[in-house]
PDB file of C-alpha atoms (C1' of nucleotides) in Angstrom:
ATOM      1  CA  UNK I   1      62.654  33.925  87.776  1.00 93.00           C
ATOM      2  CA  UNK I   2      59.299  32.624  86.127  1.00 96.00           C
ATOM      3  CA  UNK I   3      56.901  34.680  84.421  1.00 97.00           C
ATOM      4  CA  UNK I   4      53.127  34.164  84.169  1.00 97.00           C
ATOM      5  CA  UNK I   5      50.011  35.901  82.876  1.00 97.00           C
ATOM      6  CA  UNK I   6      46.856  36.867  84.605  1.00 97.00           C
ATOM      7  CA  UNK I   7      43.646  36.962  83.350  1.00 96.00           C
ATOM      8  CA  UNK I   8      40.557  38.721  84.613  1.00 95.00           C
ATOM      9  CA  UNK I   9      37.429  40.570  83.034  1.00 93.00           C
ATOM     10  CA  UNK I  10      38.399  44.133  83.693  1.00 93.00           C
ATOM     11  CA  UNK I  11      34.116  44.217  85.124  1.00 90.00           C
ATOM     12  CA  UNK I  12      34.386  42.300  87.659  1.00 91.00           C
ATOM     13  CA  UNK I  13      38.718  42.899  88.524  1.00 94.00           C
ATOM     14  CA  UNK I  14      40.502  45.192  86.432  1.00 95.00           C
ATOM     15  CA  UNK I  15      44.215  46.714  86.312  1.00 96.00           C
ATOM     16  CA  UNK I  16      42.765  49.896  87.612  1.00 96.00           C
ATOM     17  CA  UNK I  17      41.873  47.690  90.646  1.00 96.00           C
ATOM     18  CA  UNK I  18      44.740  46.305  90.752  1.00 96.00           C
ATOM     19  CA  UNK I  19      46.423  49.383  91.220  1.00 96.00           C
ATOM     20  CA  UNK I  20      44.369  50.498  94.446  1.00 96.00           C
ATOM     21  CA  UNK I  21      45.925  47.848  95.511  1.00 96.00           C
ATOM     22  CA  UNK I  22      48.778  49.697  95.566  1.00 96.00           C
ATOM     23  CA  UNK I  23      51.784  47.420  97.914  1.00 96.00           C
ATOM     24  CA  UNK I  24      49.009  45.787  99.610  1.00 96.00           C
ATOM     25  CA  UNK I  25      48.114  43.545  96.661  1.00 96.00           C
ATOM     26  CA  UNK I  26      45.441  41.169  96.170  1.00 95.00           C
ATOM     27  CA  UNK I  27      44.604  37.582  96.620  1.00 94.00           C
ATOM     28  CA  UNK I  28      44.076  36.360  93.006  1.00 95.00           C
ATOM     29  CA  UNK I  29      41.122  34.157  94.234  1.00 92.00           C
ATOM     30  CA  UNK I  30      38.700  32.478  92.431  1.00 89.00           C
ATOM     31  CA  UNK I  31      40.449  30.433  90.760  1.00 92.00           C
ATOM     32  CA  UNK I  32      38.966  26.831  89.523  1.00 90.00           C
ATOM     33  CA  UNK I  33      40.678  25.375  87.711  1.00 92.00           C
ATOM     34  CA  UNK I  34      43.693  22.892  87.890  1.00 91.00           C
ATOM     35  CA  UNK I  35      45.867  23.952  85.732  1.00 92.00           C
ATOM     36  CA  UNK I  36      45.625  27.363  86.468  1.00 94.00           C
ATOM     37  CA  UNK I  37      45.827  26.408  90.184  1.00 93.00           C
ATOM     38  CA  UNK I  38      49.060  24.363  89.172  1.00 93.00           C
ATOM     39  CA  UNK I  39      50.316  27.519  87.864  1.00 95.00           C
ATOM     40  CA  UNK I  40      50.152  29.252  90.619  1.00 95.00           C
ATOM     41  CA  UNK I  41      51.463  26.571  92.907  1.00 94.00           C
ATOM     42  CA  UNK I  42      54.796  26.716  90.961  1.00 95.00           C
ATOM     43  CA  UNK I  43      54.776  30.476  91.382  1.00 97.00           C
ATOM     44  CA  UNK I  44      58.213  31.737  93.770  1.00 97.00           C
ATOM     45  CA  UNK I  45      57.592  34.771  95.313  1.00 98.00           C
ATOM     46  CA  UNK I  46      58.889  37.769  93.277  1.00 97.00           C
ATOM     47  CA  UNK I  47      57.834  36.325  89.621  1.00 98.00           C
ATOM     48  CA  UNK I  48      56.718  38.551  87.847  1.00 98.00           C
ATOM     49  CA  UNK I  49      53.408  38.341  85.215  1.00 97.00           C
ATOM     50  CA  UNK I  50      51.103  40.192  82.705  1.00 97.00           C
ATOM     51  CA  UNK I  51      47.921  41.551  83.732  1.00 97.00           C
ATOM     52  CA  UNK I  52      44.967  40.855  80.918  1.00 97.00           C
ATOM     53  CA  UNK I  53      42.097  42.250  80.510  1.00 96.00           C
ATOM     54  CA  UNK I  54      39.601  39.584  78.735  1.00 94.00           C
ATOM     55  CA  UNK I  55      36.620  39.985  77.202  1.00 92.00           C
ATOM     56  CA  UNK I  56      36.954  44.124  77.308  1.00 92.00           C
ATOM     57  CA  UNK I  57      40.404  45.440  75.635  1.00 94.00           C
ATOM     58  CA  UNK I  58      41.693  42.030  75.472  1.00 95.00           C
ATOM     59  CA  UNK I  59      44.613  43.432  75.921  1.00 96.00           C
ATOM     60  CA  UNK I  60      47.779  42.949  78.840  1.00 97.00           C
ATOM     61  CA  UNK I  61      48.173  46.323  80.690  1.00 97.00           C
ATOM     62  CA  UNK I  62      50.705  45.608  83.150  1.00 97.00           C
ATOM     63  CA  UNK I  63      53.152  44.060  85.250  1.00 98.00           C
ATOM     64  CA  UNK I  64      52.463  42.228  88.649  1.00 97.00           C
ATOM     65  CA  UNK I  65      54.846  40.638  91.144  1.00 98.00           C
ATOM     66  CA  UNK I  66      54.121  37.872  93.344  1.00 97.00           C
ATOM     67  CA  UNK I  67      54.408  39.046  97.046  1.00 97.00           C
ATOM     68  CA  UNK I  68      53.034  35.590  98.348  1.00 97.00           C
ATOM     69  CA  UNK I  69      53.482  32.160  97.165  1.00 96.00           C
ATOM     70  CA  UNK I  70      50.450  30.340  96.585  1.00 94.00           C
ATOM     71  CA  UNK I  71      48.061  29.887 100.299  1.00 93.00           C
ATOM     72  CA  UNK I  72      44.107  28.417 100.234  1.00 91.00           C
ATOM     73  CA  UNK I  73      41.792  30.278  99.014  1.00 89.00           C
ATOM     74  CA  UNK I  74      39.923  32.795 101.557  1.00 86.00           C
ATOM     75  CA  UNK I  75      36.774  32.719  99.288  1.00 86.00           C
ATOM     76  CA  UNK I  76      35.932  29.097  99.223  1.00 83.00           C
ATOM     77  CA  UNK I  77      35.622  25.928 101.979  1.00 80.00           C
ATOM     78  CA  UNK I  78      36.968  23.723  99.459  1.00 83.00           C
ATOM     79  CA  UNK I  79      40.641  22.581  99.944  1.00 85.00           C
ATOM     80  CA  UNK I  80      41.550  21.926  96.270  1.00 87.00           C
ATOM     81  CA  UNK I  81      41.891  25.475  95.431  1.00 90.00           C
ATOM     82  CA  UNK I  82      44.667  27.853  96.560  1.00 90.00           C
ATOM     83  CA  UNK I  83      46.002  31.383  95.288  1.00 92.00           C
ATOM     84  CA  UNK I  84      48.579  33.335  95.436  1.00 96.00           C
ATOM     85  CA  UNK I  85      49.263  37.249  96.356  1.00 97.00           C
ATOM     86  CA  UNK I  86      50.064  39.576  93.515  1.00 97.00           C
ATOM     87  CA  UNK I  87      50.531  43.436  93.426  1.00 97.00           C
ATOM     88  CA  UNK I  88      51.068  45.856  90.489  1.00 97.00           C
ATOM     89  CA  UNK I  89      54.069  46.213  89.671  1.00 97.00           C
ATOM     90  CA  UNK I  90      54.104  49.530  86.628  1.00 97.00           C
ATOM     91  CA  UNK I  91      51.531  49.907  83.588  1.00 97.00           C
ATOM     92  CA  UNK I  92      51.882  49.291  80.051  1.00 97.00           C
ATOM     93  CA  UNK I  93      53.055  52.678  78.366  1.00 97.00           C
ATOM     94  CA  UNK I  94      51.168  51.010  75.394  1.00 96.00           C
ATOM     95  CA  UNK I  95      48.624  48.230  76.293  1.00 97.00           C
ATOM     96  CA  UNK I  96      49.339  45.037  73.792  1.00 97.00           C
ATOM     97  CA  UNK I  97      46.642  43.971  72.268  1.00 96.00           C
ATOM     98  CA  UNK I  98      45.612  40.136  71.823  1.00 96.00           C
ATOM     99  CA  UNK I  99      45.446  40.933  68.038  1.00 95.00           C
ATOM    100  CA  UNK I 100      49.009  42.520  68.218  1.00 96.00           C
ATOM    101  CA  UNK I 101      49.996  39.427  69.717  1.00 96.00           C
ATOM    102  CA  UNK I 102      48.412  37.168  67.150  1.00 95.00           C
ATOM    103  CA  UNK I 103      50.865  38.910  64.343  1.00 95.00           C
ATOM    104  CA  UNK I 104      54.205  39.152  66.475  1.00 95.00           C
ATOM    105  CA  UNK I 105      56.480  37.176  65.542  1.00 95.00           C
ATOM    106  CA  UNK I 106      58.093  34.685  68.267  1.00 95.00           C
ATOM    107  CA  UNK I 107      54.761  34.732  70.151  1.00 95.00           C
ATOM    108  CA  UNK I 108      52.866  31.900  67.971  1.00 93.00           C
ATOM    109  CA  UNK I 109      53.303  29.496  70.518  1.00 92.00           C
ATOM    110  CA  UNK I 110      52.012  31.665  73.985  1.00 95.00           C
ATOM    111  CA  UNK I 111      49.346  30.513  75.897  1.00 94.00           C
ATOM    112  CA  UNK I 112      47.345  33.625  75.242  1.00 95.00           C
ATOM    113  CA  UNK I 113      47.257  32.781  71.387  1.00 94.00           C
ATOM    114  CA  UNK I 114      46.430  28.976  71.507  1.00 91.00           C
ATOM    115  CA  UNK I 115      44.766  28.230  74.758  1.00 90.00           C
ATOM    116  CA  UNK I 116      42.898  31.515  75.450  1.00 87.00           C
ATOM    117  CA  UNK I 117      41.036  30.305  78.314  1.00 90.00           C
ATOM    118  CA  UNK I 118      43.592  29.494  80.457  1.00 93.00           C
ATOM    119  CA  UNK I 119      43.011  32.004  83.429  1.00 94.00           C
ATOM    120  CA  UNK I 120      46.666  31.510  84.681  1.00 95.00           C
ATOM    121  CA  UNK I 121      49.503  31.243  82.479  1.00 95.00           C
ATOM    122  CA  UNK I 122      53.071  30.768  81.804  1.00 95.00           C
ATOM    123  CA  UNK I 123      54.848  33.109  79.416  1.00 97.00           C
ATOM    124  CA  UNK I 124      58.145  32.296  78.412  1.00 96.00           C
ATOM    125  CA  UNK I 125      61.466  34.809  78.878  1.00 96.00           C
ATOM    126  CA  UNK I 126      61.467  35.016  74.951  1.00 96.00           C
ATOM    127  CA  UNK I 127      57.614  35.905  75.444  1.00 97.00           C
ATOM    128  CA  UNK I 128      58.377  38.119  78.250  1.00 97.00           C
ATOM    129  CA  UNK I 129      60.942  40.193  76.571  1.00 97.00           C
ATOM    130  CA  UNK I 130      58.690  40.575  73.344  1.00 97.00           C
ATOM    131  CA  UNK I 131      56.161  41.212  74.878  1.00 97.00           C
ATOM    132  CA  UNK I 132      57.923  44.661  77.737  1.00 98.00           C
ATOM    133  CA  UNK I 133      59.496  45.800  74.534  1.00 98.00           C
ATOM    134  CA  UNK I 134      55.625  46.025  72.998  1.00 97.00           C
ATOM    135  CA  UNK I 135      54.261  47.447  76.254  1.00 97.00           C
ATOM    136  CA  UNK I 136      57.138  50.041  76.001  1.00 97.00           C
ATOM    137  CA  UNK I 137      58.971  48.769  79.503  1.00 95.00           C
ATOM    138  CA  UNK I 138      61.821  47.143  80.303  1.00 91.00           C
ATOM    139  CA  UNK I 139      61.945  43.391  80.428  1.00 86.00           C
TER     140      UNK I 139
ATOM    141  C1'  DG G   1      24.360  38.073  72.651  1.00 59.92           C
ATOM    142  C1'  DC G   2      25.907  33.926  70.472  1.00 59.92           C
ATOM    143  C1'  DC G   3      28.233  29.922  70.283  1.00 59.92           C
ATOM    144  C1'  DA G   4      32.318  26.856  70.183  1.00 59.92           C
ATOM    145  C1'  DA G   5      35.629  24.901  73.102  1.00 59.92           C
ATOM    146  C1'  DC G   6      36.768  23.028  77.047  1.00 59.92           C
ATOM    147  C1'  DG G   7      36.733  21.484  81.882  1.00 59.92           C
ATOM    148  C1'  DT G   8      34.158  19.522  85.560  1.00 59.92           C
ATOM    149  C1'  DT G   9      30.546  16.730  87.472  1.00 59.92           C
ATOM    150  C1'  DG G  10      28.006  12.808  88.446  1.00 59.92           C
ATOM    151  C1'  DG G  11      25.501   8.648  87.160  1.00 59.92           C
ATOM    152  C1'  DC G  12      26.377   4.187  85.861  1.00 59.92           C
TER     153       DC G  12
ATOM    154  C1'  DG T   1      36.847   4.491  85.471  1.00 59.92           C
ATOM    155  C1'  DC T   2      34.115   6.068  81.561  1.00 59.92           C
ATOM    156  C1'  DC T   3      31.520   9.234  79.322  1.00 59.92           C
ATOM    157  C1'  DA T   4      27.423  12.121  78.627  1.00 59.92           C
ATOM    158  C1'  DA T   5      25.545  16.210  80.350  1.00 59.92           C
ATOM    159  C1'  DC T   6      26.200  20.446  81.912  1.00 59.92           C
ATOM    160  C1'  DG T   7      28.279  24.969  83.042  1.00 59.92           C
ATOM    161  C1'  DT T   8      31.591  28.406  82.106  1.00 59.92           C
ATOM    162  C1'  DT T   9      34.722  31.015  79.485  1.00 59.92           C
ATOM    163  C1'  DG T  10      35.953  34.230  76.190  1.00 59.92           C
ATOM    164  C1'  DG T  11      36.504  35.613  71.394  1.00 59.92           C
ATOM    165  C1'  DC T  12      33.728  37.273  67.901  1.00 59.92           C
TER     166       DC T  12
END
DNA sequence: GCCAACGTTGGC
DNA sequence: GCCAACGTTGGC
């Protein structure tokens, strides 16, 4: 299993969203960009990711799963850009922070730290298991 | 709210 | 195919 990161300003589609969501997910549309598009492309249905909140907490909240692989994108006519379907999956017990992340060691090299405005990520299993045990869940 | 970084667009 | 202009993102 892969595991990715998602970014979104909490504003316009926060965790709290998310959540509403409940089993029936969400399309994470919008999305233009290639690499972030690539990302998701590459996703296999039951990867897991972060949920980040940018801009306001800058901070990852929560777990997602992928419940469907990457499809075109409902919101636009243009056939570059597909998405996939993600729902929540459990919150943070303790969000982690961007800053927090910044000082960990074994997280110097994420995404997150050194290419912050990647919308759609990949995050390592080291990365991943930091990362639970900071949120206060299980890898 | 500002501004630097970066990605995309479009003219040539 | 190159590259300048432009728009957007996101941390600060």
């Amino acid at each position: 299993m892969n595991h990715w990161l998602f970014k979104s300003e909490p504003d316009t589609w926060g965790w709290a969203d998310q959540l509403a969501k409940g089993a029936a997910g969400e399309e994470w549309h919008g999305v233009r960009n290639y690499q972030a598009r690539n990302n998701m492309r590459a996703m296999k249905l039951g990867d897991q990711g972060f949920f980040y909140h940018s801009n306001i907490g800058k901070e990852i909240v929560g777990i997602v799963e992928v419940m469907a692989e990457s499809a075109p994108d409902s919101t636009t006519d243009d056939p570059r850009w597909d998405c996939v379907t993600i729902r929540a999956v459990r919150a943070f017990s303790r969000p982690v922070s961007l800053d927090a992340c910044k000082v960990q060691p074994g997280l110097e090299k994420m995404v997150l730290v050194n290419s912050p405005r990647l919308s759609v990520q990949p995050v390592s299993p080291e990365e991943w298991r930091i990362i639970c045990a900071m949120g206060g869940v299980a890898p």
